[in-house]
CSV table of C-alpha atoms and ligand atoms in Angstrom, one decimal:
chain,number,residue,atom,x,y,z
Y,2,MET,CA,137.7,135.7,152.0
Y,3,LYS,CA,140.3,136.7,149.4
Y,4,ILE,CA,141.3,134.5,146.5
Y,5,LYS,CA,144.4,135.0,144.4
Y,6,CYS,CA,147.0,133.1,142.4
Y,7,SER,CA,150.8,132.8,142.7
Y,8,LYS,CA,153.5,131.6,140.4
Y,9,GLU,CA,156.0,131.2,143.2
Y,10,ILE,CA,156.7,127.8,144.5
Y,11,LEU,CA,155.3,127.1,147.9
Y,12,LYS,CA,158.2,126.7,150.3
Y,13,SER,CA,156.6,125.7,153.6
Y,14,LEU,CA,153.5,123.8,154.6
Y,15,GLU,CA,153.4,125.1,158.1
Y,16,ASN,CA,150.6,127.3,159.6
Y,17,THR,CA,148.2,126.7,156.8
Y,18,ILE,CA,145.9,124.1,155.4
Y,19,THR,CA,147.2,122.8,152.1
Y,20,VAL,CA,144.7,121.5,149.5
Y,21,ILE,CA,145.9,119.0,146.9
Y,22,ALA,CA,143.7,118.7,143.8
Y,23,MET,CA,143.6,115.0,142.7
Y,24,PHE,CA,142.7,113.7,139.3
Y,25,ASP,CA,141.8,110.0,138.9
Y,26,GLY,CA,144.6,108.0,137.5
Y,27,GLU,CA,147.2,110.8,137.6
Y,28,ASP,CA,150.1,111.3,139.9
Y,29,VAL,CA,150.4,114.3,142.1
Y,30,SER,CA,153.3,116.7,141.6
Y,31,THR,CA,154.0,119.2,144.3
Y,32,PRO,CA,157.4,120.5,145.7
Y,33,PHE,CA,156.9,118.1,148.7
Y,34,ASP,CA,157.8,114.5,148.1
Y,35,GLU,CA,156.0,113.2,151.2
Y,36,LEU,CA,152.8,114.8,150.0
Y,37,ASN,CA,153.1,113.3,146.6
Y,38,LEU,CA,153.6,110.0,148.4
Y,39,VAL,CA,150.6,110.1,150.8
Y,40,SER,CA,148.4,111.3,148.0
Y,41,ARG,CA,148.5,107.8,146.5
Y,42,ASP,CA,146.2,106.5,149.3
Y,43,PHE,CA,143.5,108.9,148.4
Y,44,LYS,CA,140.7,108.1,145.9
Y,45,ALA,CA,140.3,110.9,143.5
Y,46,LYS,CA,136.6,110.4,142.9
Y,47,GLU,CA,134.7,113.5,142.0
Y,48,ASN,CA,133.8,115.6,145.1
Y,49,ASN,CA,135.6,113.2,147.4
Y,50,ILE,CA,137.2,115.4,150.1
Y,51,ASP,CA,139.4,114.1,152.9
Y,52,THR,CA,141.9,115.6,155.4
Y,53,VAL,CA,145.0,114.1,156.9
Y,54,THR,CA,147.5,115.5,159.4
Y,55,LEU,CA,151.2,114.8,158.7
Y,56,PHE,CA,154.2,115.2,161.0
Y,57,LYS,CA,157.0,117.2,159.3
Y,58,ASN,CA,160.0,118.9,160.8
Y,59,ASP,CA,158.6,118.5,164.3
Y,60,SER,CA,155.4,120.2,163.4
Y,61,LEU,CA,151.9,119.1,162.3
Y,62,VAL,CA,150.9,119.8,158.7
Y,63,ASN,CA,147.3,119.8,157.6
Y,64,VAL,CA,146.5,118.5,154.2
Y,65,CYS,CA,143.1,118.3,152.4
Y,66,PHE,CA,142.7,116.2,149.3
Y,67,VAL,CA,140.0,117.1,146.8
Y,68,GLY,CA,139.0,114.7,144.1
Y,69,PHE,CA,138.2,115.9,140.6
Y,70,GLY,CA,137.5,112.4,139.2
Y,71,LYS,CA,138.5,111.4,135.7
Y,72,ARG,CA,139.7,114.2,133.6
Y,73,GLU,CA,137.7,113.2,130.5
Y,74,LEU,CA,134.5,113.3,132.5
Y,75,LEU,CA,135.2,116.8,133.9
Y,76,ASN,CA,133.4,120.0,132.8
Y,77,THR,CA,133.3,123.6,134.1
Y,78,GLU,CA,130.0,123.1,136.0
Y,79,LYS,CA,131.4,120.0,137.8
Y,80,ILE,CA,134.5,122.1,138.7
Y,81,ARG,CA,132.3,124.9,140.0
Y,82,ILE,CA,130.5,122.3,142.2
Y,83,ILE,CA,133.7,120.8,143.5
Y,84,GLY,CA,134.9,124.4,144.3
Y,85,GLY,CA,131.7,125.0,146.3
Y,86,ASN,CA,131.9,121.8,148.2
Y,87,LEU,CA,135.5,122.3,149.0
Y,88,CYS,CA,134.9,125.7,150.4
Y,89,LYS,CA,132.1,124.5,152.7
Y,90,LYS,CA,134.3,121.6,153.8
Y,91,LEU,CA,137.2,123.9,154.6
Y,92,LYS,CA,135.0,126.3,156.6
Y,93,ASN,CA,133.8,123.3,158.6
Y,94,ILE,CA,137.4,122.3,159.3
Y,95,LEU,CA,138.3,125.8,160.4
Y,96,LYS,CA,135.3,125.9,162.7
Y,97,ASN,CA,136.2,122.7,164.6
Y,98,LYS,CA,139.9,123.2,165.1
Y,99,GLU,CA,142.3,125.9,166.1
Y,100,TYR,CA,144.8,126.9,163.4
Y,101,LYS,CA,147.6,129.4,163.5
Y,102,SER,CA,146.4,130.9,160.2
Y,103,ASN,CA,143.2,130.7,158.3
Y,104,ASP,CA,145.0,130.8,154.9
Y,105,ILE,CA,144.5,128.0,152.4
Y,106,ASN,CA,147.0,127.0,149.7
Y,107,ILE,CA,145.9,125.0,146.7
Y,108,LEU,CA,148.4,122.8,144.9
Y,109,ASN,CA,148.4,120.6,141.8
Y,110,LEU,CA,145.3,122.4,140.4
Y,111,ASP,CA,146.2,121.4,136.9
Y,112,LEU,CA,143.3,123.0,135.0
Y,113,SER,CA,143.1,125.4,132.1
Y,114,SER,CA,142.9,129.1,133.0
Y,115,HIS,CA,139.2,129.1,132.0
Y,116,GLU,CA,138.6,126.1,134.4
Y,117,ILE,CA,140.4,127.9,137.2
Y,118,GLY,CA,138.0,130.7,136.7
Y,119,ALA,CA,135.0,128.3,137.1
Y,120,PHE,CA,136.7,126.8,140.2
Y,121,THR,CA,137.1,130.3,141.7
Y,122,GLU,CA,133.4,131.0,141.1
Y,123,GLY,CA,132.5,127.8,142.8
Y,124,VAL,CA,134.7,128.6,145.9
Y,125,LEU,CA,133.4,132.1,146.2
Y,126,LEU,CA,129.8,131.1,145.8
Y,127,GLY,CA,130.2,128.2,148.2
Y,128,ASP,CA,131.4,130.7,150.8
Y,129,TYR,CA,128.0,132.4,150.9
Y,130,LYS,CA,125.6,132.2,153.7
Y,131,PHE,CA,122.7,134.5,154.6
Y,132,ASN,CA,123.4,134.9,158.3
Y,133,LYS,CA,123.4,138.6,158.9
Y,134,TYR,CA,120.5,138.5,161.2
Y,135,LYS,CA,122.1,135.9,163.5
Y,136,SER,CA,123.6,137.3,166.6
Y,137,LYS,CA,127.2,136.0,166.5
Y,138,ASN,CA,127.9,135.2,170.1
Y,139,ASN,CA,129.8,132.1,169.2
Y,140,ASP,CA,133.5,132.5,168.3
Y,141,PHE,CA,133.3,129.6,165.9
Y,142,GLU,CA,130.5,131.4,164.0
Y,143,LYS,CA,132.9,134.2,163.3
Y,144,LYS,CA,135.6,132.0,161.8
Y,145,GLU,CA,136.2,132.6,158.1
Y,146,ILE,CA,138.8,131.7,155.5
Y,147,ASP,CA,141.2,134.6,155.2
Y,148,ASN,CA,143.1,133.9,151.9
Y,149,ILE,CA,143.0,131.2,149.3
Y,150,ILE,CA,146.1,131.1,147.2
Y,151,ILE,CA,146.1,129.0,144.0
Y,152,PHE,CA,149.6,128.0,143.0
Y,153,THR,CA,149.9,127.8,139.3
Y,154,GLU,CA,152.3,128.7,136.5
Y,155,LYS,CA,149.4,129.7,134.2
Y,156,GLU,CA,148.3,133.3,133.5
Y,157,VAL,CA,145.0,133.2,135.4
Y,158,GLU,CA,144.7,136.7,136.9
Y,159,CYS,CA,142.1,137.8,134.3
Y,160,GLN,CA,139.9,134.7,134.8
Y,161,ILE,CA,140.1,135.1,138.6
Y,162,GLU,CA,139.1,138.8,138.4
Y,163,LYS,CA,136.1,137.9,136.1
Y,164,ALA,CA,135.1,135.0,138.4
Y,165,LYS,CA,135.1,137.5,141.3
Y,166,ILE,CA,132.8,139.9,139.4
Y,167,LEU,CA,130.4,137.1,138.4
Y,168,ALA,CA,130.3,135.6,141.9
Y,169,ASN,CA,129.9,138.9,143.5
Y,170,SER,CA,127.0,139.9,141.2
Y,171,ASN,CA,125.3,136.5,141.9
Y,172,ILE,CA,125.7,137.2,145.6
Y,173,ILE,CA,124.1,140.7,145.2
Y,174,ALA,CA,121.1,138.9,143.7
Y,175,ARG,CA,121.1,136.2,146.5
Y,176,ASN,CA,121.1,138.9,149.2
Y,177,LEU,CA,118.3,140.8,147.6
Y,178,VAL,CA,116.2,137.7,147.4
Y,179,ASN,CA,116.9,136.4,150.9
Y,180,GLU,CA,116.1,139.8,152.5
Y,181,PRO,CA,112.6,139.6,154.0
Y,182,SER,CA,109.8,141.8,152.7
Y,183,ASN,CA,109.9,144.1,155.7
Y,184,ILE,CA,113.4,145.1,154.6
Y,185,ILE,CA,113.1,144.9,150.8
Y,186,TYR,CA,109.9,146.5,149.5
Y,187,PRO,CA,109.5,148.5,146.3
Y,188,GLU,CA,110.9,151.7,147.7
Y,189,THR,CA,114.0,150.1,149.3
Y,190,LEU,CA,114.5,147.9,146.3
Y,191,ALA,CA,114.7,151.0,144.2
Y,192,ILE,CA,117.0,152.8,146.6
Y,193,GLU,CA,119.3,149.7,146.6
Y,194,THR,CA,119.3,149.6,142.8
Y,195,VAL,CA,120.3,153.3,142.6
Y,196,ARG,CA,123.1,152.6,145.0
Y,197,LEU,CA,124.4,149.6,143.0
Y,198,GLY,CA,124.1,151.6,139.7
Y,199,ALA,CA,126.3,154.3,141.2
Y,200,GLU,CA,128.8,151.8,142.5
Y,201,PHE,CA,129.2,149.7,139.3
Y,202,GLY,CA,128.5,152.2,136.6
Y,203,PHE,CA,124.9,152.0,135.2
Y,204,ASN,CA,122.3,154.7,135.2
Y,205,VAL,CA,119.1,154.2,137.3
Y,206,GLU,CA,115.8,156.0,137.0
Y,207,VAL,CA,112.9,155.4,139.3
Y,208,TYR,CA,109.3,156.2,138.5
Y,209,GLU,CA,106.8,156.7,141.3
Y,210,GLU,CA,103.1,156.2,141.4
Y,211,GLU,CA,102.2,159.3,139.4
Y,212,LYS,CA,104.5,158.5,136.5
Y,213,ILE,CA,103.4,154.8,136.5
Y,214,ARG,CA,99.8,156.0,136.1
Y,215,ALA,CA,100.7,158.6,133.5
Y,216,LEU,CA,102.3,155.9,131.4
Y,217,GLY,CA,99.1,153.9,131.5
Y,218,MET,CA,100.5,150.9,133.4
Y,219,GLU,CA,97.0,150.0,134.6
Y,220,ALA,CA,97.7,146.2,135.0
Y,221,PHE,CA,100.8,146.8,137.1
Y,222,PHE,CA,99.0,149.5,139.1
Y,223,ALA,CA,96.0,147.2,139.8
Y,224,VAL,CA,98.3,144.6,141.4
Y,225,SER,CA,100.1,147.2,143.5
Y,226,ARG,CA,96.9,148.9,144.8
Y,227,GLY,CA,96.3,146.7,147.8
Y,228,SER,CA,99.6,147.4,149.5
Y,229,ILE,CA,100.5,150.3,151.8
Y,230,ASN,CA,104.0,150.0,150.3
Y,231,LYS,CA,103.7,152.0,147.0
Y,232,PRO,CA,105.0,150.6,143.7
Y,233,ARG,CA,108.2,151.7,142.0
Y,234,PHE,CA,109.1,151.2,138.3
Y,235,ILE,CA,112.9,150.9,138.1
Y,236,VAL,CA,114.8,151.6,134.8
Y,237,MET,CA,118.5,150.7,134.6
Y,238,ARG,CA,120.5,151.7,131.5
Y,239,TYR,CA,124.0,150.8,130.4
Y,240,PHE,CA,125.3,151.9,127.0
Y,241,GLY,CA,128.6,150.1,126.4
Y,242,ASP,CA,128.4,150.4,122.6
Y,243,LYS,CA,127.2,153.9,121.6
Y,244,GLU,CA,127.7,153.1,117.8
Y,245,SER,CA,125.2,150.3,117.9
Y,246,LYS,CA,121.5,150.6,117.8
Y,247,ASP,CA,121.0,147.1,119.3
Y,248,ILE,CA,119.8,147.1,122.9
Y,249,LEU,CA,119.3,144.0,124.9
Y,250,GLY,CA,116.3,144.4,127.2
Y,251,LEU,CA,115.9,142.6,130.5
Y,252,VAL,CA,112.7,142.5,132.5
Y,253,GLY,CA,112.6,141.1,136.1
Y,254,LYS,CA,109.4,140.2,138.0
Y,255,GLY,CA,109.6,142.4,141.1
Y,256,LEU,CA,106.9,141.2,143.5
Y,257,THR,CA,108.6,142.1,146.8
Y,258,TYR,CA,105.9,140.0,148.4
Y,259,ASP,CA,103.1,137.8,147.0
Y,260,THR,CA,100.2,137.0,149.4
Y,261,GLY,CA,98.0,136.0,146.5
Y,262,GLY,CA,95.7,138.9,147.3
Y,263,TYR,CA,92.0,137.9,147.6
Y,264,SER,CA,92.9,134.6,146.0
Y,265,LEU,CA,94.9,134.2,149.2
Y,266,LYS,CA,97.8,131.7,149.5
Y,267,SER,CA,98.0,129.3,152.4
Y,268,ASN,CA,100.5,130.1,155.1
Y,269,ALA,CA,102.8,127.3,153.8
Y,270,SER,CA,102.9,128.6,150.2
Y,271,MET,CA,103.1,132.2,151.3
Y,272,LEU,CA,106.1,131.6,153.5
Y,273,ASP,CA,108.6,131.8,150.6
Y,274,MET,CA,107.0,134.7,148.8
Y,275,LYS,CA,109.6,137.2,149.8
Y,276,THR,CA,111.5,135.5,147.0
Y,277,ASP,CA,109.0,136.6,144.4
Y,278,MET,CA,111.4,139.3,143.3
Y,279,ALA,CA,114.1,136.9,142.3
Y,280,GLY,CA,113.7,137.8,138.6
Y,281,ALA,CA,114.2,141.5,139.5
Y,282,ALA,CA,117.3,140.6,141.6
Y,283,SER,CA,118.7,138.6,138.7
Y,284,VAL,CA,118.5,141.4,136.2
Y,285,ILE,CA,119.9,143.9,138.8
Y,286,GLY,CA,122.8,141.4,139.5
Y,287,ALA,CA,123.3,141.0,135.7
Y,288,MET,CA,123.5,144.8,135.3
Y,289,CYS,CA,126.2,144.9,138.0
Y,290,ALA,CA,128.3,142.2,136.2
Y,291,ILE,CA,127.8,143.7,132.7
Y,292,SER,CA,128.7,147.3,133.8
Y,293,GLN,CA,131.6,146.2,136.0
Y,294,ASN,CA,133.1,144.1,133.2
Y,295,LYS,CA,132.5,147.1,130.8
Y,296,LEU,CA,130.9,144.9,128.1
Y,297,LYS,CA,130.7,146.5,124.7
Y,298,ARG,CA,126.9,146.2,124.6
Y,299,ASN,CA,123.8,148.2,125.3
Y,300,VAL,CA,121.6,146.8,127.9
Y,301,ILE,CA,118.4,148.2,129.5
Y,302,ALA,CA,116.7,146.5,132.4
Y,303,VAL,CA,113.3,147.3,134.0
Y,304,VAL,CA,111.5,146.1,137.2
Y,305,ALA,CA,107.9,146.8,138.0
Y,306,ALA,CA,108.3,146.5,141.8
Y,307,CYS,CA,105.2,146.1,144.0
Y,308,GLU,CA,103.5,143.9,146.6
Y,309,ASN,CA,100.5,141.7,146.1
Y,310,ALA,CA,98.8,142.4,149.3
Y,311,LEU,CA,95.3,142.2,150.8
Y,312,SER,CA,93.3,145.2,151.8
Y,313,GLY,CA,90.1,147.1,151.0
Y,314,ASP,CA,91.9,148.6,148.1
Y,315,SER,CA,93.1,145.3,146.5
Y,316,TYR,CA,91.9,144.3,143.0
Y,317,LYS,CA,89.5,141.4,143.1
Y,318,PRO,CA,88.7,138.2,141.2
Y,319,GLY,CA,86.3,139.1,138.4
Y,320,ASP,CA,87.7,142.6,137.9
Y,321,ILE,CA,88.4,143.7,134.3
Y,322,ILE,CA,91.5,145.8,134.1
Y,323,ASN,CA,93.3,147.6,131.3
Y,324,SER,CA,97.0,147.6,130.4
Y,325,MET,CA,99.6,149.9,128.9
Y,326,ALA,CA,99.1,148.0,125.6
Y,327,LYS,CA,95.4,148.8,125.8
Y,328,LYS,CA,94.5,145.1,125.9
Y,329,THR,CA,91.8,144.4,128.5
Y,330,ILE,CA,92.2,141.6,131.0
Y,331,GLU,CA,89.7,139.6,133.1
Y,332,VAL,CA,91.3,138.8,136.5
Y,333,LEU,CA,90.2,135.2,137.2
Y,334,ASN,CA,92.7,134.9,140.0
Y,335,THR,CA,94.5,137.7,141.9
Y,336,ASP,CA,97.4,135.3,142.6
Y,337,ALA,CA,98.3,135.3,138.9
Y,338,GLU,CA,99.7,138.8,139.4
Y,339,GLY,CA,103.2,138.5,138.1
Y,340,ARG,CA,102.1,138.3,134.4
Y,341,LEU,CA,100.0,141.5,134.9
Y,342,THR,CA,103.0,143.4,136.1
Y,343,LEU,CA,105.2,141.9,133.4
Y,344,ALA,CA,102.7,142.7,130.7
Y,345,ASP,CA,103.2,146.4,131.3
Y,346,ALA,CA,106.9,146.2,132.0
Y,347,ILE,CA,107.6,144.3,128.7
Y,348,TYR,CA,105.4,146.6,126.7
Y,349,TYR,CA,107.2,149.6,128.2
Y,350,ILE,CA,110.7,148.3,127.5
Y,351,ILE,CA,109.9,147.4,123.9
Y,352,ASN,CA,107.9,150.5,123.0
Y,353,ASN,CA,109.4,153.3,125.2
Y,354,GLU,CA,113.0,152.1,125.5
Y,355,LYS,CA,113.2,150.6,122.0
Y,356,VAL,CA,115.1,147.4,123.0
Y,357,THR,CA,115.7,145.2,120.0
Y,358,LYS,CA,115.6,141.9,121.9
Y,359,VAL,CA,114.0,141.1,125.3
Y,360,VAL,CA,114.3,138.5,128.1
Y,361,ASP,CA,111.9,138.4,131.0
Y,362,VAL,CA,112.8,136.5,134.1
Y,363,ALA,CA,110.1,135.7,136.6
Y,364,THR,CA,109.2,133.4,139.5
Y,365,LEU,CA,105.9,133.1,137.6
Y,366,THR,CA,104.3,129.7,138.3
Y,367,GLY,CA,104.3,126.8,140.7
Y,368,ALA,CA,103.8,124.8,137.5
Y,369,ALA,CA,107.4,125.5,136.5
Y,370,LEU,CA,108.5,123.9,139.8
Y,371,THR,CA,106.3,120.9,139.1
Y,372,LEU,CA,107.7,120.7,135.6
Y,373,LEU,CA,111.5,120.8,136.1
Y,374,GLY,CA,112.0,121.1,139.9
Y,375,ASN,CA,115.0,123.0,141.0
Y,376,VAL,CA,117.0,121.5,138.2
Y,377,ALA,CA,116.3,123.6,135.1
Y,378,THR,CA,114.5,126.8,134.0
Y,379,PRO,CA,111.6,126.3,131.6
Y,380,VAL,CA,111.7,128.8,128.8
Y,381,VAL,CA,109.1,130.1,126.3
Y,382,THR,CA,110.3,132.0,123.2
Y,383,ASN,CA,109.1,133.4,119.9
Y,384,ASN,CA,112.5,133.2,118.3
Y,385,ASP,CA,114.6,130.0,118.0
Y,386,GLU,CA,117.7,131.9,117.0
Y,387,PHE,CA,117.6,134.0,120.1
Y,388,TYR,CA,116.9,130.9,122.2
Y,389,TYR,CA,120.1,129.3,120.6
Y,390,GLU,CA,122.1,132.3,122.0
Y,391,LEU,CA,120.5,131.6,125.5
Y,392,GLU,CA,121.6,127.9,125.2
Y,393,LYS,CA,125.1,129.0,124.6
Y,394,ALA,CA,125.0,131.4,127.5
Y,395,SER,CA,123.6,128.7,129.7
Y,396,ALA,CA,126.4,126.3,128.7
Y,397,LEU,CA,128.9,128.8,129.9
Y,398,SER,CA,127.1,129.5,133.2
Y,399,GLY,CA,126.1,126.0,134.0
Y,400,GLU,CA,122.6,127.3,134.8
Y,401,ARG,CA,120.3,124.9,132.9
Y,402,VAL,CA,117.4,126.0,130.6
Y,403,TRP,CA,114.9,124.0,128.6
Y,404,LYS,CA,112.6,125.2,125.9
Y,405,MET,CA,108.8,124.6,126.1
Y,406,PRO,CA,106.6,124.5,123.0
Y,407,ILE,CA,104.3,127.4,122.4
Y,408,TYR,CA,101.5,126.1,120.2
Y,409,ASP,CA,98.4,128.2,119.2
Y,410,GLU,CA,96.3,126.0,121.5
Y,411,PHE,CA,98.2,127.4,124.4
Y,412,ARG,CA,97.5,131.0,123.2
Y,413,ASP,CA,93.8,130.2,122.9
Y,414,MET,CA,93.7,129.1,126.5
Y,415,ILE,CA,94.2,132.7,127.7
Y,416,LYS,CA,91.7,134.4,125.4
Y,417,GLY,CA,89.2,136.3,127.5
Y,418,GLU,CA,85.4,135.9,127.4
Y,419,GLU,CA,84.3,139.4,128.4
Y,420,ALA,CA,87.7,141.0,127.8
Y,421,ASP,CA,90.6,140.5,125.4
Y,422,LEU,CA,92.6,138.2,127.7
Y,423,LYS,CA,92.2,136.3,131.0
Y,424,ASN,CA,95.0,136.1,133.5
Y,425,THR,CA,94.9,132.3,134.0
Y,426,GLY,CA,94.6,129.5,131.4
Y,427,GLY,CA,93.1,126.8,133.6
Y,428,LYS,CA,94.9,124.1,135.5
Y,429,ASN,CA,96.8,122.5,132.6
Y,430,ALA,CA,100.1,123.6,131.1
Y,431,GLY,CA,100.2,126.5,133.6
Y,432,CYS,CA,103.9,127.4,133.0
Y,433,ILE,CA,103.4,127.7,129.2
Y,434,THR,CA,100.1,129.6,129.3
Y,435,ALA,CA,101.6,132.1,131.7
Y,436,GLY,CA,104.4,132.6,129.2
Y,437,ALA,CA,101.9,132.9,126.4
Y,438,PHE,CA,100.1,135.6,128.3
Y,439,ILE,CA,103.3,137.7,128.5
Y,440,GLY,CA,103.9,137.0,124.8
Y,441,GLU,CA,100.6,138.8,124.0
Y,442,PHE,CA,102.4,142.0,124.9
Y,443,VAL,CA,105.6,141.4,123.0
Y,444,GLY,CA,104.8,141.7,119.3
Y,445,ALA,CA,107.6,140.7,116.8
Y,446,THR,CA,110.6,141.6,119.0
Y,447,PRO,CA,112.7,138.5,119.7
Y,448,TRP,CA,111.7,137.4,123.2
Y,449,ILE,CA,112.6,134.8,125.8
Y,450,HIS,CA,110.6,134.2,128.9
Y,451,MET,CA,112.4,132.3,131.8
Y,452,ASP,CA,110.3,130.9,134.6
Y,453,ILE,CA,112.6,130.7,137.6
Y,454,ALA,CA,110.1,129.6,140.2
Y,455,GLY,CA,112.1,126.4,140.6
Y,456,THR,CA,115.7,127.5,140.0
Y,457,SER,CA,115.9,130.8,141.9
Y,458,THR,CA,115.9,129.0,145.3
Y,459,SER,CA,117.3,125.8,146.6
Y,460,SER,CA,115.8,123.7,149.4
Y,461,LYS,CA,119.3,122.7,150.6
Y,462,SER,CA,122.9,123.7,150.6
Y,463,ILE,CA,124.6,121.8,147.8
Y,464,GLY,CA,127.7,122.4,145.6
Y,465,TYR,CA,128.1,126.1,145.2
Y,466,LYS,CA,124.5,126.8,146.2
Y,467,ALA,CA,123.3,127.8,149.6
Y,468,LYS,CA,119.9,127.1,151.1
Y,469,GLY,CA,117.6,129.8,149.9
Y,470,ALA,CA,118.4,132.1,147.0
Y,471,THR,CA,120.6,130.7,144.2
Y,472,GLY,CA,121.1,134.0,142.3
Y,473,GLU,CA,120.1,132.2,139.1
Y,474,PRO,CA,120.2,133.3,136.3
Y,475,VAL,CA,122.6,136.3,136.8
Y,476,ARG,CA,125.5,134.6,135.1
Y,477,THR,CA,123.5,133.4,132.2
Y,478,LEU,CA,122.1,136.9,131.6
Y,479,TYR,CA,125.7,138.2,131.8
Y,480,TYR,CA,126.9,135.7,129.1
Y,481,LEU,CA,123.9,136.5,126.9
Y,482,ALA,CA,125.1,140.1,126.9
Y,483,GLU,CA,128.7,139.0,126.4
Y,484,ILE,CA,128.4,136.6,123.5
O,23,BES,N1,104.8,133.8,142.7
O,23,BES,C1,103.9,132.8,142.3
O,23,BES,C2,104.6,131.6,141.7
O,23,BES,C3,105.5,130.8,142.6
O,23,BES,C4,105.1,129.6,143.2
O,23,BES,C5,106.9,131.1,142.7
O,23,BES,C6,106.0,128.9,144.0
O,23,BES,C7,107.7,130.4,143.5
O,23,BES,C8,107.3,129.2,144.1
O,23,BES,C9,102.9,133.3,141.3
O,23,BES,O1,102.5,134.6,141.5
O,23,BES,C10,101.6,132.5,141.5
O,23,BES,O2,101.1,132.6,142.6
O,23,BES,N2,101.3,131.7,140.5
O,23,BES,C11,100.1,130.9,140.5
O,23,BES,C12,99.4,131.1,139.2
O,23,BES,C13,98.0,130.5,139.2
O,23,BES,C14,97.1,131.3,140.1
O,23,BES,C15,97.5,130.5,137.8
O,23,BES,C16,100.5,129.5,140.8
O,23,BES,O3,101.5,129.0,140.2
O,23,BES,O4,99.8,128.8,141.5
O,24,MN,MN1,100.9,134.9,142.8
O,25,ZN,ZN1,104.0,135.9,142.4
C-alpha cells in the first residue's frame, strides 16, 4: 500500500472508493455537491465508519464516511486510531466486492499537517497483519489497497514521509516479535540486525560466546547455557552528532524464547514466549527510525540475545552466579531470567560504551500485565528529569507510560542472603522489585526501565494495533532521541 498527498482537485469519483472525513457539527466541503449533500445524513461520531453507493452519471460511486467526532475532543492518538480502524474497514470492503481499482481517495481531511502525519501512521499500522505463513489460495486474501491519496492544500509531504518511517520501523519490530522461535533465535536475530543496520545506516557488531565470556557476562551466560542455540550480544551504534559527548543508551531484553528453565512455565504461559524479545525488537526498530531520519544525536543500543531453555546444562534454582559488575546473585527462580541478562547488558553499555543516559525495555514481569494491563507501560527510574523527557516522548507517540515508586523497601526485597542479590523479590510488587534489581547495576547514570510485558502485545486487533505484537515502544524511543 502506498500513501501520498495531492494538491490537485479530484475531478472524478469513478473507479475508486472515496473517503469523506466528517467532523461533528461541521459541513463537508468537497468539489462534489451531491456528496456534500448526502454527508448530512451521516453521524460524525468518532470512529463511526459507514459506506454508501451513489448513482452518478450512469455509474456507481462508492463513498465511505469516517467520523472524527467533535474537533475540540480530538487528539493525535485518536486520529491514529481512526486511521487504523478506517484502513481495516476499507480492506474488508475491498475483500467483499469487486472494484475496478483498489485506489482510495480521501477528501475533507481538514487537519493540521502534524495531525495528517498521525493519521498516516494509523493507516499504515492498521494495514499490518502477520500472515506470511498462511498459504494464500484464496483470491480475496490477496486483495490489498493499492494507493491512498489524501487531497489537501497543506504542505504535508514531510509529515507523511516521517510517518512512513515511524510506521515502518514499528512494523520491523512487530515482525521480529511475531516470528516464532524456530525462525528468530539469537544467531538469526543478530543476522537480521546486521542487515537492518546496513539498510538504514547504523553500525552493528555481534559478540559470540567467547567474547561474551571474556567480558565477564556471567549472569547472561548462565541464562543462555541451557540452549543449543548459542547466545549473541548485539551492539548497534549510531553517531549523528560527532561534536557531542552525550550518548543515549538503549537496552532491549532479547530472550528469543523463555521456557522458564527448571522453574518451568506451564504450556499456557509458555505459548507466548516467542515474544520475550519484544524489548530487543523495539530498540532495533528505534535504531532504524533514528538512523533513517538522520537524527542529530548519538545512540547506542545493545541486546543480550539468548534462549531460556531446559537441558542438562541449564542453570538451576539455588545456583549462585556472578555478573559482569562482580555482584553475586542467588538464583531463586530460573524464570526470572530477563533481569540477569539485562544486568550484564546495562552494566556493559554504561561502562564499556560510556552512554550518558540509559533506557532498558523488557517484557520482564507478568506483574506488569497485572498492574496496567495492555493499556500502559509501568516505568521505574532513578531520575525524574529524564522521566519527564520520556513523558514528553510518550505524549508524541501516544504509547502510554506510568511511573512506579522505587522506595528503599523495594530495594531491600532483592538483597541476597548468601550472595549480594537474589533474582526475585517475593510475590509482592514484582514489577518494581524486578526494576530495582536492574537498578543495582546502573549506578548514577540517569536510567529508565520500561516493563512492556503488557503493552508489547495485544490480545485483539483494535485501532492501529493488530493481534499479536504492537511494536511498542519503538516510536516513544524515537521521540526520546529526537526531543
Ligand atoms: N518473560 C517473562 C515475563 C512475561 C510474562 C512477559 C507474561 C510477558 C507475558 C519473565 O521472564 C518471567 O517469567 N517473569 C516471572 C518472574 C517471576 C519468576 C519473579 C513472572 O513474571 O512470573
Ligand atoms: Mn521468565
Ligand atoms: Zn522472560
